[in-house]
């Protein structure tokens, strides 16, 4: 047999080869990976683009390529824009339509003081670098420099890039919105639009949709989660009960826009547009209490906007209070209500309603609802950002994602070059490490019994630091190599199997390490290990781990703990892989002389009388392990009603570490 010193020599020799090989290739890669980690951390702080269901039906403007294609917006007065943003037209999510819409191959943005554009000034021009690029872009930004002195009343988009022979449905383009930012507000909101060569099919496709405030994505959503749903009126049995909610700005301010953010409760099923009234009007009150009707949809009604913000431009008016009055309530099931996530009142590009006092006719007064939430700066889901913060955050995200893709490409190319060498060295290193540790274990077991505990602890730490790192590295390198191979390459499947095997081995090794580590010296360590296993195996799945009773004194034996852990892992694996559960509940109950462990899932269940199902789920194996513990295992399940696995075992009277 190989002695201790020979094993250590083998281990150091192979480890040195691996370290030298890693130094030659991984130092630059390490810097790239560090940058990748920094990028991922920053991405967590930046807003994301969330597609809209566009249930309101106003999708945007649909055009065909034609000579002299133009879209003109009358801004109502001469302005000096800070930036022009164009959003592409997109079909609603889950529409089932495969048509790919987006920007035309070339678009030019101009502004002029006169409709004839005799004094046209070009703001910017964009064209595709490659065919079809415009179909995938989320938006186009055309900033205007402070010293350009560009101003005008009429904004024009000129469409280029197609010959008359190419004019057919497959060469169409679409815009959802034109945004003209001036001091933080959208000067194009609600302004009239003219177009040439457009396809009119109201309400889905029409030129006026370009300034209605509806984008293909949800506007202004940040990353902070909301702690409330918004305002919710009392529930009524009739739809024609009048409800209102209003905001007091504290003083009369010059209001030019009002935004309504529909409720989309987090604690309900997905119900965007929850409580939005079909008929309503918006009233304004000046400092003396004089009432002005600002917006009125009491006669014609208003389509539910879903999760999209509803933006109303108004003639600049000094107002102190803004009231939303619902004359027809939203139907839920067999009752009616009025709800709204946020009310924004804009004055000179600033939401002056933020944090303002809110009053209402009545409110529901429970759960995540409250009148104060109407001006807390959050929708039902996320914090709300200004146009500038939202666009800048998204632009930063796109730049970081592009850099992240570049880094991934570089690392993948390096992985291909070093694939064979790394696989060979990694496998040899793992084998040498295993041999080295086996030899070390054999040598140390010949020592005095008093040193056994210290050896076990050292082995646990060494396995974690050395073998765990090697297995993790092997899995990572296998993944990097696999990405560079096409789907039909035979070695791709082998690399996938190698990566999965390394990760499974790493997880199982961690459980073995736990049995050897000091945490097994107490029942509390045993409980914490079960919680850790549940977090690992149920990651990404809704689950809960509940503990009842008092933790006893003493400690479990290694073999006893091993059997319990294996039963627990098998039950969790069945719930995740076979039951297709959406939620798993684990209950651990300590009794004076017994331990009860219950795993319940809401999955598809199975027929307990079906022997094939029992064999496939490993029930016999679970029962065998329970018997080895002098315990009892019971399983209750019905098709479509979930499964409950219950283990009752007596606590061992003599708890020795082995």
XYZ file of C-alpha atoms in Angstrom:
658
model
C 0.000 0.000 0.000
C 1.145 3.568 -0.700
C 2.449 5.160 2.494
C 1.568 8.585 3.836
C 4.620 10.441 2.488
C 4.219 8.966 -1.004
C 0.581 10.099 -1.096
C 1.498 13.621 -0.077
C 4.220 13.719 -2.748
C 1.725 12.684 -5.458
C -0.727 15.290 -4.258
C 1.843 18.111 -4.251
C 3.262 17.093 -7.642
C -0.080 17.114 -9.458
C -1.205 20.208 -7.574
C 1.932 22.057 -8.680
C 1.332 21.121 -12.340
C -2.255 22.331 -12.110
C -1.205 25.581 -10.425
C 1.466 26.348 -13.052
C -0.966 25.572 -15.859
C -3.598 27.792 -14.261
C -1.145 30.665 -13.835
C -0.322 30.669 -17.541
C -3.947 31.014 -18.646
C -6.120 32.117 -15.727
C -4.494 35.325 -14.508
C -6.025 37.440 -17.310
C -9.221 35.403 -17.139
C -9.414 36.050 -13.412
C -9.425 39.786 -14.045
C -12.203 39.382 -16.606
C -14.206 37.243 -14.218
C -13.788 39.870 -11.498
C -15.102 42.486 -13.915
C -18.002 40.174 -14.740
C -18.866 39.941 -11.032
C -18.822 43.735 -10.733
C -21.092 44.009 -13.764
C -23.572 41.515 -12.321
C -23.633 43.431 -9.042
C -24.338 46.750 -10.780
C -27.009 45.196 -13.007
C -28.969 44.334 -9.864
C -29.326 48.080 -9.184
C -30.513 49.060 -12.676
C -34.060 49.032 -14.098
C -35.204 46.317 -16.479
C -37.435 46.517 -19.540
C -40.732 44.776 -18.807
C -42.960 44.123 -21.861
C -46.545 45.324 -21.551
C -49.621 43.200 -22.255
C -51.097 46.336 -23.918
C -54.649 45.299 -22.947
C -55.841 48.810 -23.836
C -55.364 47.855 -27.505
C -53.569 51.066 -28.590
C -50.375 49.525 -29.968
C -48.950 52.436 -31.963
C -48.336 53.365 -35.614
C -47.900 50.762 -38.370
C -46.255 51.883 -41.595
C -45.109 50.474 -44.926
C -41.920 51.495 -46.670
C -42.729 54.117 -49.290
C -41.130 57.118 -50.907
C -41.277 60.290 -48.810
C -42.651 58.493 -45.714
C -43.157 61.080 -42.916
C -44.649 61.444 -39.428
C -45.228 64.943 -38.035
C -46.111 65.971 -34.460
C -47.482 69.433 -33.647
C -46.002 70.330 -30.241
C -48.409 73.269 -29.843
C -45.706 75.861 -29.227
C -42.057 76.426 -30.029
C -39.830 74.493 -27.664
C -36.126 73.657 -27.281
C -36.072 69.878 -26.700
C -33.521 68.184 -24.450
C -33.931 64.793 -26.087
C -36.120 62.866 -28.522
C -36.851 59.196 -27.762
C -38.509 56.827 -30.226
C -40.032 53.565 -29.012
C -40.685 50.708 -31.456
C -44.053 49.093 -31.940
C -44.378 45.653 -30.395
C -47.186 43.137 -30.475
C -48.673 42.330 -27.051
C -46.943 39.672 -24.988
C -48.549 36.230 -25.393
C -50.314 37.432 -28.553
C -49.215 34.333 -30.438
C -48.355 36.452 -33.500
C -44.859 35.776 -34.815
C -44.556 38.972 -36.888
C -41.420 40.856 -35.855
C -42.066 44.593 -35.756
C -39.641 47.383 -34.980
C -37.784 50.367 -36.365
C -37.310 51.038 -40.078
C -33.770 50.678 -41.492
C -33.217 54.456 -41.427
C -34.959 57.284 -39.605
C -34.152 60.984 -39.411
C -35.523 63.403 -36.772
C -36.059 67.077 -37.640
C -37.672 70.086 -35.959
C -38.955 73.315 -37.475
C -40.842 76.451 -36.427
C -43.185 76.054 -39.458
C -45.177 73.118 -40.788
C -43.576 73.399 -44.228
C -40.159 72.695 -42.660
C -38.598 75.450 -44.717
C -36.267 76.063 -41.763
C -35.818 72.426 -40.781
C -33.045 71.586 -38.280
C -31.851 68.007 -38.051
C -31.680 66.591 -34.519
C -30.258 63.215 -35.506
C -30.274 60.290 -37.897
C -30.042 56.555 -37.241
C -29.553 53.656 -39.625
C -29.029 49.941 -39.231
C -25.519 48.497 -39.166
C -26.929 45.154 -40.292
C -30.290 44.156 -41.864
C -33.039 43.618 -39.305
C -31.179 45.318 -36.439
C -34.031 47.764 -35.849
C -36.475 44.983 -35.054
C -34.706 44.160 -31.780
C -33.876 47.622 -30.385
C -35.868 48.725 -27.293
C -35.714 52.450 -28.118
C -33.668 55.119 -29.918
C -32.365 58.230 -28.138
C -31.528 61.491 -29.912
C -30.018 63.930 -27.367
C -29.796 67.644 -28.149
C -26.709 69.500 -26.922
C -27.213 72.592 -24.769
C -25.342 74.874 -27.186
C -27.095 73.691 -30.374
C -29.916 76.275 -30.084
C -32.296 73.889 -31.824
C -35.971 74.730 -31.313
C -39.269 74.489 -33.124
C -42.959 73.685 -32.925
C -43.170 70.799 -35.392
C -41.263 67.533 -35.056
C -40.866 65.311 -38.124
C -39.668 61.744 -38.595
C -38.477 60.870 -42.092
C -38.351 57.179 -42.988
C -35.765 55.827 -45.459
C -34.200 52.607 -46.551
C -36.500 50.695 -48.903
C -37.203 50.660 -52.635
C -40.765 50.671 -54.016
C -40.301 47.010 -55.037
C -39.802 46.124 -51.364
C -43.118 47.570 -50.232
C -45.075 44.661 -48.834
C -46.274 43.503 -45.431
C -43.060 41.709 -44.570
C -41.143 45.029 -44.839
C -43.338 47.015 -42.480
C -42.198 48.951 -39.427
C -43.901 50.210 -36.286
C -43.525 52.890 -33.609
C -45.343 52.816 -30.269
C -44.488 56.285 -28.942
C -42.629 59.533 -29.635
C -41.335 61.230 -26.485
C -40.010 64.798 -26.552
C -38.340 65.622 -23.236
C -38.242 69.256 -22.158
C -37.136 69.914 -18.578
C -38.191 66.425 -17.527
C -41.659 66.379 -19.112
C -42.917 64.869 -22.355
C -43.936 67.823 -24.542
C -45.377 65.476 -27.196
C -47.937 63.873 -24.860
C -51.426 64.174 -26.337
C -50.303 66.348 -29.266
C -51.833 65.863 -32.753
C -50.028 63.652 -35.290
C -50.041 63.587 -39.105
C -48.530 60.804 -41.206
C -47.994 59.708 -44.800
C -48.251 56.089 -45.873
C -49.453 54.774 -42.539
C -51.851 51.912 -41.967
C -54.954 52.981 -40.020
C -56.725 50.289 -38.008
C -58.024 51.963 -34.847
C -57.549 51.511 -32.009
C -54.557 49.165 -32.564
C -52.705 51.078 -35.256
C -53.200 54.788 -35.775
C -50.981 57.850 -35.922
C -52.506 59.381 -32.803
C -51.272 56.416 -30.741
C -47.775 57.880 -31.088
C -48.497 60.508 -28.400
C -50.988 58.662 -26.152
C -48.417 57.783 -23.470
C -48.653 54.019 -24.053
C -45.339 52.280 -24.806
C -44.626 48.660 -25.698
C -43.051 48.343 -22.233
C -43.955 49.512 -18.724
C -42.566 52.997 -18.098
C -40.581 54.182 -15.110
C -40.244 50.911 -13.166
C -37.212 50.773 -10.862
C -35.782 47.834 -8.896
C -37.007 48.535 -5.341
C -39.927 46.327 -4.373
C -43.071 48.072 -3.207
C -44.346 47.493 0.318
C -47.934 48.377 -0.572
C -50.459 47.916 -3.375
C -51.895 51.441 -3.355
C -55.376 52.835 -2.643
C -58.437 50.560 -2.449
C -61.972 51.813 -1.812
C -64.562 50.000 0.261
C -66.252 47.155 -1.630
C -69.779 47.714 -2.939
C -72.586 45.521 -4.277
C -73.470 48.057 -7.021
C -71.283 49.421 -9.800
C -72.840 52.912 -9.875
C -71.732 53.987 -6.390
C -69.609 57.143 -6.683
C -66.152 56.893 -5.056
C -63.358 59.435 -4.963
C -59.811 59.904 -3.769
C -57.871 63.172 -3.820
C -54.428 64.631 -3.197
C -53.768 67.942 -1.439
C -50.566 69.573 -2.753
C -50.463 72.022 0.184
C -50.513 75.065 -2.093
C -51.661 75.980 -5.583
C -49.099 74.836 -8.166
C -49.070 75.119 -11.962
C -50.086 71.579 -12.995
C -49.483 70.422 -16.596
C -49.755 66.602 -16.442
C -51.568 63.948 -14.400
C -50.512 60.288 -14.390
C -52.619 57.414 -13.082
C -50.701 54.218 -12.235
C -53.093 51.227 -12.223
C -52.911 48.749 -9.360
C -51.274 45.360 -9.940
C -51.412 43.714 -6.472
C -48.526 41.451 -5.458
C -50.707 39.397 -3.091
C -53.373 38.585 -5.706
C -53.324 36.473 -8.833
C -51.885 38.410 -11.773
C -54.501 41.161 -12.184
C -52.962 44.197 -13.849
C -55.424 47.080 -13.947
C -57.073 45.881 -10.711
C -59.779 48.314 -9.644
C -59.291 50.823 -12.488
C -62.700 52.515 -12.979
C -64.436 52.132 -16.376
C -65.913 55.625 -16.005
C -64.322 58.480 -14.119
C -63.372 62.114 -14.215
C -60.457 64.137 -12.843
C -61.294 67.321 -10.975
C -58.994 70.150 -9.965
C -59.486 72.710 -7.182
C -57.631 75.996 -6.904
C -56.554 77.671 -3.668
C -60.111 79.035 -3.170
C -61.747 75.653 -3.748
C -63.050 76.520 -7.228
C -63.677 73.254 -9.126
C -62.476 72.570 -12.690
C -63.209 69.425 -14.688
C -59.818 68.454 -16.125
C -60.566 65.027 -17.657
C -63.996 63.452 -18.179
C -64.681 59.832 -19.174
C -68.045 59.513 -17.464
C -69.962 59.319 -20.760
C -67.755 57.371 -23.178
C -65.931 55.194 -20.672
C -62.239 54.309 -20.568
C -60.656 50.953 -21.529
C -58.741 49.206 -18.761
C -55.036 50.058 -19.210
C -53.735 46.905 -17.527
C -50.355 47.680 -15.936
C -49.606 50.683 -18.211
C -49.434 54.188 -16.791
C -52.225 56.493 -18.003
C -50.843 59.964 -18.794
C -53.050 63.016 -19.282
C -51.625 66.379 -20.413
C -53.665 69.369 -19.290
C -53.549 73.080 -19.926
C -51.176 74.501 -17.252
C -53.510 75.404 -14.394
C -52.806 76.553 -10.799
C -54.322 73.815 -8.599
C -54.042 72.773 -4.972
C -56.174 69.618 -4.910
C -56.593 66.888 -7.542
C -59.507 64.457 -7.232
C -60.197 61.198 -9.125
C -63.939 60.543 -9.057
C -65.183 57.128 -10.211
C -68.790 57.103 -11.390
C -68.677 53.415 -12.390
C -66.729 50.921 -10.296
C -64.550 48.040 -11.468
C -66.184 44.631 -11.319
C -64.187 42.001 -9.462
C -66.415 38.914 -9.068
C -69.864 39.736 -7.819
C -68.817 42.996 -6.190
C -67.359 46.363 -7.229
C -64.506 48.631 -6.140
C -62.126 51.459 -7.084
C -58.333 51.006 -6.765
C -55.244 52.866 -7.926
C -51.540 52.243 -7.234
C -50.240 55.820 -7.594
C -51.403 59.308 -8.522
C -48.712 61.565 -9.968
C -49.269 65.301 -10.458
C -46.608 66.944 -12.616
C -45.532 70.566 -12.551
C -42.547 71.629 -14.655
C -41.172 68.102 -14.928
C -41.517 67.313 -11.204
C -44.053 65.040 -9.480
C -45.375 67.478 -6.878
C -47.817 64.883 -5.464
C -44.977 62.758 -4.051
C -45.609 62.414 -0.307
C -48.663 64.700 -0.427
C -51.681 64.239 1.861
C -54.365 61.868 0.547
C -58.042 61.685 1.501
C -60.807 59.470 0.164
C -64.556 58.890 0.284
C -63.774 55.551 1.969
C -61.137 52.826 1.924
C -60.938 49.093 2.485
C -58.456 49.451 5.360
C -56.683 46.075 5.352
C -53.763 44.185 3.837
C -51.269 46.094 1.704
C -53.767 48.849 0.872
C -53.814 52.382 2.281
C -54.559 55.932 1.163
C -51.013 57.125 1.953
C -49.673 54.589 -0.570
C -51.248 56.638 -3.379
C -48.354 59.150 -3.213
C -45.461 57.017 -1.899
C -43.548 56.952 -5.209
C -44.235 53.258 -5.851
C -46.514 51.273 -8.101
C -47.906 48.022 -6.692
C -44.678 46.340 -7.799
C -41.695 48.724 -7.947
C -40.516 52.250 -7.289
C -41.305 54.780 -10.027
C -38.550 56.705 -11.807
C -38.543 59.912 -13.813
C -38.097 59.758 -17.582
C -34.423 60.739 -17.303
C -33.519 58.300 -14.501
C -35.367 55.454 -16.198
C -33.778 55.992 -19.616
C -30.289 56.552 -18.216
C -30.589 53.424 -16.087
C -31.708 51.330 -19.053
C -28.944 52.709 -21.285
C -26.379 51.825 -18.617
C -27.861 48.319 -18.374
C -27.583 47.774 -22.131
C -23.942 48.934 -22.120
C -23.081 46.593 -19.235
C -24.894 43.666 -20.811
C -22.966 44.224 -24.039
C -19.670 44.267 -22.129
C -20.716 41.150 -20.221
C -21.391 39.356 -23.493
C -17.947 40.391 -24.778
C -16.289 39.002 -21.649
C -18.238 35.764 -21.926
C -17.145 35.412 -25.553
C -13.474 35.929 -24.599
C -13.681 33.384 -21.796
C -15.432 30.893 -24.046
C -12.722 31.203 -26.690
C -10.045 30.601 -24.082
C -11.972 27.627 -22.800
C -11.932 26.031 -26.269
C -8.155 26.451 -26.563
C -7.515 24.928 -23.169
C -10.349 22.402 -23.160
C -8.322 19.229 -23.569
C -5.513 20.332 -21.248
C -7.854 21.479 -18.498
C -10.002 18.371 -18.591
C -6.922 16.139 -18.409
C -5.244 18.139 -15.649
C -8.475 18.524 -13.687
C -9.285 14.801 -13.769
C -5.689 13.925 -12.811
C -5.761 16.484 -10.001
C -9.035 15.132 -8.637
C -7.732 11.555 -8.751
C -4.474 12.556 -7.070
C -6.310 14.515 -4.390
C -8.607 11.568 -3.692
C -5.643 9.172 -3.517
C -3.743 11.584 -1.298
C -6.595 11.989 1.129
C -7.316 8.250 1.207
C -3.646 7.606 2.073
C -3.739 10.334 4.698
C -6.906 8.851 6.180
C -5.380 5.341 6.252
C -2.214 6.585 7.948
C -4.046 8.638 10.553
C -6.472 5.840 11.439
C -3.477 3.840 12.665
C -2.748 6.499 15.270
C -4.101 6.594 18.775
C -7.884 6.651 19.241
C -7.611 10.008 20.968
C -6.481 11.684 17.720
C -9.450 10.384 15.700
C -11.685 13.376 16.296
C -9.009 15.894 15.277
C -8.346 13.914 12.091
C -12.010 13.887 11.160
C -12.274 17.637 11.496
C -9.132 18.249 9.457
C -10.307 15.956 6.673
C -13.628 17.801 6.513
C -11.897 21.156 6.065
C -9.397 19.785 3.534
C -12.145 18.167 1.455
C -14.048 21.434 1.394
C -11.037 23.578 0.495
C -9.239 21.296 -1.973
C -11.573 18.726 -3.505
C -14.559 21.087 -3.445
C -12.587 23.772 -5.268
C -11.316 21.265 -7.839
C -14.798 19.882 -8.527
C -16.207 23.393 -8.857
C -13.400 24.287 -11.263
C -13.985 21.115 -13.280
C -17.688 21.907 -13.621
C -16.952 25.521 -14.650
C -14.399 24.561 -17.287
C -16.718 21.893 -18.691
C -19.488 24.470 -19.036
C -17.178 26.955 -20.769
C -16.006 24.280 -23.197
C -19.514 23.065 -23.948
C -20.749 26.542 -24.943
C -18.336 26.657 -27.851
C -19.511 23.377 -29.375
C -22.469 22.999 -31.670
C -25.504 20.969 -30.624
C -24.548 17.973 -32.799
C -21.006 17.583 -31.413
C -20.813 14.218 -29.536
C -18.357 15.603 -26.991
C -20.883 18.310 -25.997
C -23.123 15.754 -24.275
C -20.117 14.216 -22.556
C -19.054 17.600 -21.233
C -22.612 18.233 -20.006
C -22.601 14.903 -18.192
C -19.173 15.656 -16.738
C -20.354 19.065 -15.448
C -23.539 17.645 -13.942
C -21.656 14.752 -12.368
C -19.112 17.146 -10.826
C -21.858 19.310 -9.325
C -23.807 16.321 -7.993
C -20.603 14.943 -6.492
C -19.877 18.337 -4.920
C -23.337 18.510 -3.310
C -23.081 14.960 -1.967
C -19.567 15.688 -0.728
C -20.865 18.657 1.269
C -23.295 16.390 3.078
C -20.457 13.959 3.837
C -18.355 16.875 5.109
C -21.173 17.876 7.401
C -21.258 14.399 8.946
C -17.553 14.719 9.677
C -17.594 18.384 10.776
C -18.117 19.687 14.328
C -21.730 20.736 13.611
C -22.798 17.093 14.072
C -21.881 17.405 17.769
C -25.348 18.827 18.551
C -28.964 18.441 17.561
C -29.028 22.127 16.636
C -26.332 21.485 14.020
C -28.447 18.601 12.702
C -31.490 20.908 12.380
C -29.449 23.607 10.648
C -28.153 21.039 8.154
C -31.690 19.998 7.226
C -32.560 23.665 6.651
C -29.465 24.106 4.440
C -30.358 21.021 2.376
C -33.912 22.312 1.918
C -32.634 25.705 0.700
C -30.286 23.991 -1.782
C -32.663 21.397 -3.223
C -35.690 23.721 -3.317
C -33.877 26.779 -4.693
C -36.170 28.773 -6.990
C -39.253 26.955 -5.615
C -41.655 28.518 -3.115
C -40.988 26.687 0.160
C -41.072 27.074 3.925
C -39.224 25.302 6.765
C -41.034 25.295 10.117
C -39.663 24.057 13.446
C -41.790 23.098 16.451
C -40.791 21.934 19.938
C -37.581 22.315 21.918
C -34.244 21.037 20.613
C -32.999 18.269 22.952
C -29.585 18.097 24.547
C -26.894 15.790 23.263
C -25.941 14.887 19.737
C -26.898 12.410 16.973
C -24.759 9.522 15.879
C -23.213 9.759 12.428
C -25.053 6.734 11.015
C -28.375 7.871 12.496
C -27.918 11.374 11.067
C -26.871 9.960 7.694
C -30.034 7.874 7.333
C -32.275 10.812 8.287
C -30.505 13.130 5.825
C -30.838 10.619 2.968
C -34.570 10.144 3.662
C -35.038 13.925 3.753
C -33.114 14.485 0.483
C -35.091 11.746 -1.279
C -38.410 13.287 -0.164
C -37.363 16.783 -1.339
C -36.057 15.432 -4.668
C -39.377 13.660 -5.297
C -41.316 16.860 -4.533
C -39.199 18.916 -6.937
C -38.538 16.543 -9.840
C -41.533 14.225 -9.873
C -44.401 16.047 -8.162
C -43.961 19.293 -10.201
C -44.904 21.140 -7.005
C -45.312 24.884 -6.811
C -44.845 25.006 -3.044
C -43.226 22.709 -0.485
C -43.725 22.881 3.296
C -41.245 21.169 5.636
C -42.180 20.729 9.316
C -39.633 19.513 11.887
C -41.153 18.659 15.281
C -38.994 17.911 18.335
C -40.565 15.709 21.013
C -38.899 14.516 24.244
C -38.007 11.128 22.787
C -39.002 11.349 19.163
C -38.395 13.353 16.002
C -41.132 13.995 13.448
C -40.207 15.210 9.942
C -42.979 16.028 7.429
C -42.547 17.090 3.761
C -45.762 18.296 2.082
C -46.091 19.479 -1.513
C -48.971 20.724 -3.659
C -47.841 18.752 -6.702
C -49.640 16.352 -8.951
C -49.624 13.472 -6.447
C -49.944 9.812 -7.390
C -52.048 6.741 -6.857
C -50.738 5.068 -3.708
C -52.004 1.674 -4.909
C -49.962 1.875 -8.116
C -46.826 -0.244 -7.592
C -45.073 1.339 -10.564
C -45.450 4.808 -9.052
C -44.204 3.592 -5.685
C -41.112 1.980 -7.170
C -40.366 5.023 -9.322
C -40.527 7.387 -6.347
C -38.141 5.271 -4.243
C -40.772 4.547 -1.575
C -39.340 1.119 -0.751
C -35.921 2.651 -0.290
C -37.381 5.283 2.066
C -39.179 2.639 4.108
C -36.015 0.532 4.340
C -34.075 3.470 5.748
C -36.884 4.306 8.202
C -36.846 0.712 9.450
C -33.098 0.946 10.012
C -33.857 3.835 12.396
C -36.639 1.865 14.170
C -38.973 4.507 12.822
C -42.176 4.698 10.849
C -42.614 6.247 7.359
C -46.081 7.117 6.065
C -46.957 8.584 2.666
C -50.313 10.125 1.773
C -51.008 11.119 -1.816
C -53.807 11.410 -4.336
C -53.610 12.379 -7.995
C -53.875 16.147 -8.238
C -53.945 16.647 -4.446
C -50.236 16.679 -3.581
C -48.132 14.377 -1.433
C -47.260 14.235 2.276
C -44.245 12.216 3.497
C -44.073 11.772 7.300
C -41.154 10.240 9.197
C -41.502 9.401 12.927
C -38.290 8.126 14.523
C -37.155 7.696 18.142
C -34.152 9.730 19.165
C -31.140 7.477 19.828
C -30.462 6.981 23.542
C -26.712 6.797 23.000
C -25.529 9.515 20.682
C -21.933 8.909 19.754
C -19.941 10.222 16.845
C -18.476 7.384 14.829
